Protein backbone atom coordinates (compact mmCIF):
# COMPACT_ATOMS: atom_id res chain seq x y z
CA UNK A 1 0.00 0.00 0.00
CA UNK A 2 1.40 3.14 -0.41
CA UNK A 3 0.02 6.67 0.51
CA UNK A 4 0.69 10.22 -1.36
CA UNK A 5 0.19 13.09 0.34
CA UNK A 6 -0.11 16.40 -1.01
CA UNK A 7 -0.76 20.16 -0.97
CA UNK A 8 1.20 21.19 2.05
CA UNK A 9 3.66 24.56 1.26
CA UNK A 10 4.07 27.92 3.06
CA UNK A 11 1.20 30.30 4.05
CA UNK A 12 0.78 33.22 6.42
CA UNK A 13 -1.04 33.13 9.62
CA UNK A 14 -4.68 33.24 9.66
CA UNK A 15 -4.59 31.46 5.92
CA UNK A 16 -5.91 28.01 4.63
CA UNK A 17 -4.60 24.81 3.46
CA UNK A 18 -5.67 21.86 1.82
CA UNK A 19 -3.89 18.51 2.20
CA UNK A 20 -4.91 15.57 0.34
CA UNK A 21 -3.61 11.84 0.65
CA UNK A 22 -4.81 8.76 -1.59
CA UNK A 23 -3.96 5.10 -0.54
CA UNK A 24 -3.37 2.75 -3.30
CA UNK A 25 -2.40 -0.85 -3.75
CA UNK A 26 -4.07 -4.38 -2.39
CA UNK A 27 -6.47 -2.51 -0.12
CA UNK A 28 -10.26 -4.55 0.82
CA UNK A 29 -11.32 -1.82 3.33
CA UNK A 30 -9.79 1.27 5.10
CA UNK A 31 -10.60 0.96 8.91
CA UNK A 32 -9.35 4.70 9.90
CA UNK A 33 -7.74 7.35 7.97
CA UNK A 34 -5.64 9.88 10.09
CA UNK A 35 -3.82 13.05 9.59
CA UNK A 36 -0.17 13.36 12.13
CA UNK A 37 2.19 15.95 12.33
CA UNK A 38 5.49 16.50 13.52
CA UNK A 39 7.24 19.73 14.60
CA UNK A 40 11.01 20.49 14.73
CA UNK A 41 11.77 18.80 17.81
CA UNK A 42 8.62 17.63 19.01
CA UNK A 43 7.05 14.02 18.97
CA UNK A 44 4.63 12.99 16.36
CA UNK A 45 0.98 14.03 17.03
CA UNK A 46 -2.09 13.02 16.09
CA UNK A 47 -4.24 15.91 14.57
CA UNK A 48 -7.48 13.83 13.30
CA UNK A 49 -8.84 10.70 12.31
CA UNK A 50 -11.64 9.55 10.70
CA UNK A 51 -13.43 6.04 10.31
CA UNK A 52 -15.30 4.47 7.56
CA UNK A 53 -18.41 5.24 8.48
CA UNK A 54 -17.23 9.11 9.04
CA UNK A 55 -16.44 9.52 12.96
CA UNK A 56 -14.51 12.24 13.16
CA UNK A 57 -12.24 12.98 15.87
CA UNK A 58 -9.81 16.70 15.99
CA UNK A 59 -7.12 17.25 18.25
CA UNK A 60 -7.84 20.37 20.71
CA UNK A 61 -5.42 21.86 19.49
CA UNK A 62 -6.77 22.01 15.91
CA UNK A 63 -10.80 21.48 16.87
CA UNK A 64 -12.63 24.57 15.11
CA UNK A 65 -10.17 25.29 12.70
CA UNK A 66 -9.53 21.83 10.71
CA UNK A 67 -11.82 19.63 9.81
CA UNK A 68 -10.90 16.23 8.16
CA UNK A 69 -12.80 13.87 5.43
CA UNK A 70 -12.57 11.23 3.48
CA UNK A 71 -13.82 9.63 0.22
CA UNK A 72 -14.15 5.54 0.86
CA UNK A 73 -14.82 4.96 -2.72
CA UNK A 74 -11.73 7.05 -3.82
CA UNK A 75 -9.23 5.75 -0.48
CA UNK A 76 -8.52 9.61 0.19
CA UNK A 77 -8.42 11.73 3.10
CA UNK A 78 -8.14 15.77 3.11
CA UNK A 79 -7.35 17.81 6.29
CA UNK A 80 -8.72 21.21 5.63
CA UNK A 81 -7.17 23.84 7.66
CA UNK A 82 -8.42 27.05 8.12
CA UNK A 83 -6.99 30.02 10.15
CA UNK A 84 -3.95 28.41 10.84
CA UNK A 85 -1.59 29.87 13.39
CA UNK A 86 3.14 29.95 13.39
CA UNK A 87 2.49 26.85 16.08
CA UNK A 88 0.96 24.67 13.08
CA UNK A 89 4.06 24.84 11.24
CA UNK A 90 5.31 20.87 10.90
CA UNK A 91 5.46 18.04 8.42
CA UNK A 92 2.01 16.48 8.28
CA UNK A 93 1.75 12.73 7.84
CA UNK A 94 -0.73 10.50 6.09
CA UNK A 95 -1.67 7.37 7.90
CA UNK A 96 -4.06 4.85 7.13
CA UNK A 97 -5.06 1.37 8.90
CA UNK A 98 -5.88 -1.56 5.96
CA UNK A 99 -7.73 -4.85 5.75
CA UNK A 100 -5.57 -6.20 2.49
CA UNK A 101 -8.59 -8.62 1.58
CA UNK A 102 -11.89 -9.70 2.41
CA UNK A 103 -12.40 -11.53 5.89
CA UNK A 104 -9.15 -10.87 6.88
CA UNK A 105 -8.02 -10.39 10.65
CA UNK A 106 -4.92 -8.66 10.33
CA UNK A 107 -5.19 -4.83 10.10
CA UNK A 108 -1.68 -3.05 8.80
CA UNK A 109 -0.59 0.65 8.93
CA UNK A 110 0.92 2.68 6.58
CA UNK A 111 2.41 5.95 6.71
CA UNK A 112 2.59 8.80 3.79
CA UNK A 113 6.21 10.30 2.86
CA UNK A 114 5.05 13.74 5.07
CA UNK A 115 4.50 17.14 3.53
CA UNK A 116 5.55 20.49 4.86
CA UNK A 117 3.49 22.98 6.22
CA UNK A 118 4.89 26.10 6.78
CA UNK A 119 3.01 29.17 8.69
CA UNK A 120 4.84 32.27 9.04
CA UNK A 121 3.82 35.34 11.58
């Protein structure tokens, strides 16, 4: 399976961003779809995730001002973020959770390549 994320880059604060992120490969079913980040010397974070049947759930960080989707028929997930602020800035991370085929058991994770997003002041 591989994921490819896109549509981070550099905006001021208070702007928007779109970042999309389609799954392809042996894929039955997508269980969750998630959106992590990662700032210069911080841990990983989670920043949303979504399941199939569209639970949603937003960091507090982020709750007001992102908002995440998916398409199940397409295997993509967007993160739309709106009013974003210099604390946002970090490389965002795709991350998906896969049944391979039908009846299976075993559920496997997958990680995008990451894609910058910078906010400057």
């Amino acid at each position: 399976v591989q994921l490819q994320a896109s549509g981070g880059g550099l905006v001021q604060s208070g702007g928007s961003l779109r970042l999309s992120c389609v799954a392809s490969g042996t894929i039955f079913s997508i269980r969750t779809m998630a959106w992590y980040r990662q700032a210069p010397g911080k841990q990983r974070e989670l920043v949303a995730d979504i399941t199939s049947d569209g639970s949603a759930n937003h960091a507090d960080s982020v709750k007001g001002r992102f908002t995440i989707s998916r398409d199940n028929a397409k295997n993509t997930v967007d993160l739309q973020m709106n009013s974003l602020k210099p604390e946002d800035t970090a490389v965002y991370y795709c991350y998906v959770e896969v049944w391979k085929v039908a009846r299976s058991t075993i559920l496997l994770d997958y990680w995008g390549q990451g894609t910058l997003v910078t906010v400057s002041s």
